[in-house]
Steps between C-alpha positions, in 0.01 A plus 500: 500500500446124534206560732354737237535225238297270726235766551473562126536150355448267794156386382640403160770262626482329838876472579522880508338483843850432633571867434244581770691299760731720706687189616565398137604853404741516798658164416536559126616857563768379742630242253492744208690772688759253628559358152514840332744640756716187486507516120542874438729603784827345368419621150455860609732557795788602271301821446487579872743723692766328709550510875760745628513373857362647821696706745544330839312186388662167583641314196367772269793438265356157412204665325695760304452458126190280521185610317273696732141628468355159410180646645468702180430172322297296748291790637409593142394138446292522818324817386418355158384172653273690740317646202445146368413302813334754735138595416504834319237643737693411818622789716845342562578544131498877554818467706707377202607857404651540847694175454639651180581825682693312769676304225609820322627661820697188587643458151614862480669465838669176389621658180601843626545450871432870525198519730556597861333319788257788545409512131429128499297532820284773347445306177413186697256703709329636187462150354376364834248780543363452149464125547329549838250742348417255220447214745291692754352772282338773706278261693546395864715189546421207726791325672528213747766423758597185691354499851237758406157349441330774300611654173629858513385763251753765403419829332673552163730768639635239745481187285689639201807630693514175700486293181760722332730462802469120486577495128793742537651288778454185294674653197803604701523188717498281190753722328735490799473120520651461154870421509547125539439262211148359521406651837282797407324311222433193716375694801285726283351213299410317821331807648309566176392136474366499857315826442359370171377182667335698780330739259368214287396243759424706812458876460346476153272210595174623653424174683845460655532870581163499674597189699821670619325834558720674244382777263482352151682655203304418186804580288703244696510245217622763252774604741590131535546467124740796501686346793556169324599672176780674688602179678534341156717786379722480808529122461628544143745764621624290795607227257784734399542678833567188708850508652723576318275744315520581131270804513368740768152648534622845606271778617299446181386171655510556874296822500203368296508175700491697826217711358297189418557353847381824659191514277413139579530575872266797460259276306482257796351786709748412774806730514676261737536245222810688386660382824333159498610389151802727459665465840841394368483756216435774756764367739755479221427828325270734689683474834797671339272780380378554856857498634616760248191718554545503878865597465451759227191678631515443877867428568412165659737208454346154522634156408843651443665158477257364242564557130201561273362365276505204735625266227826699498535450876449126459765481229755736656463432873365144508687367200193366317532425129247636251331159482476480880344846515245398235399169660493623860311818419245297302452252786443783745270677257281196437477401865426846637254591224301177532473534878404868501245469218322210673490692827372813325214312334390310809554752782206728437 
């Protein structure tokens, strides 16, 4: 909307040209979302359902009775802010309905707790497939991989399922990583911020992308705005979720956040970025999914002495406190992500 105001009235008043700056829109959008979330969350969380604990989760009793589904508030703020700060003609804006769909699925599961694993998996797959189709359309997709000089063109019937698989994995890895005060939000915000920076300064920049021999995404700056809007929302939420937490994001927060991470990865045109910027998220959450799938469908037992999500293993077996899990996971996440992203950009 702000970009439309510039287009319509920019000639009448010079300062409106700021609304044509994606950097300005990202910065003001981040601050606005952080302030709105910080202000509204404590005023509204009395209306949210309360946590009932998780079976087999370590220290689950400490969260019982706390407001859950904070994502209902800050994801709604994100969706409304996207309509204000992202150009109305930008393709990324078309994914907002899928963010709302993921929010609704998560909120209903938080409130009822009645969905089975398979029902959630199917609903996540439907959301992921819809988002992938909006991002790619029915046109061939061009991807690039570290260590591979030339870009690779994928037919739509390959590109869309691959993108949907990435988004589905991201939704569930992020959801499984939730369970320790501050951890899921901090890891997710870091991954989103890195992806947003890459989409704005590298993949969405024709000069830099050409220099690095990377296919450019002309919607990169619009994706970056959405990324920083969500980082702002998560920052406002983390103010109250820092150990000891006062409120929990629930599935209503973790599922839309995971969806956005997956969509940003697809927007980079490099599917490996899910591993590069979300290594600790995947290690913490998705590894448990793989372990359960191998046991349930193939009868294979792996990592039998490791408890998943990994944060539960660290607390139960290694004796780490919640704060130690948060700080150590963040240090690993920052170090690994920075190293892998630099290598991916330079090793072409």
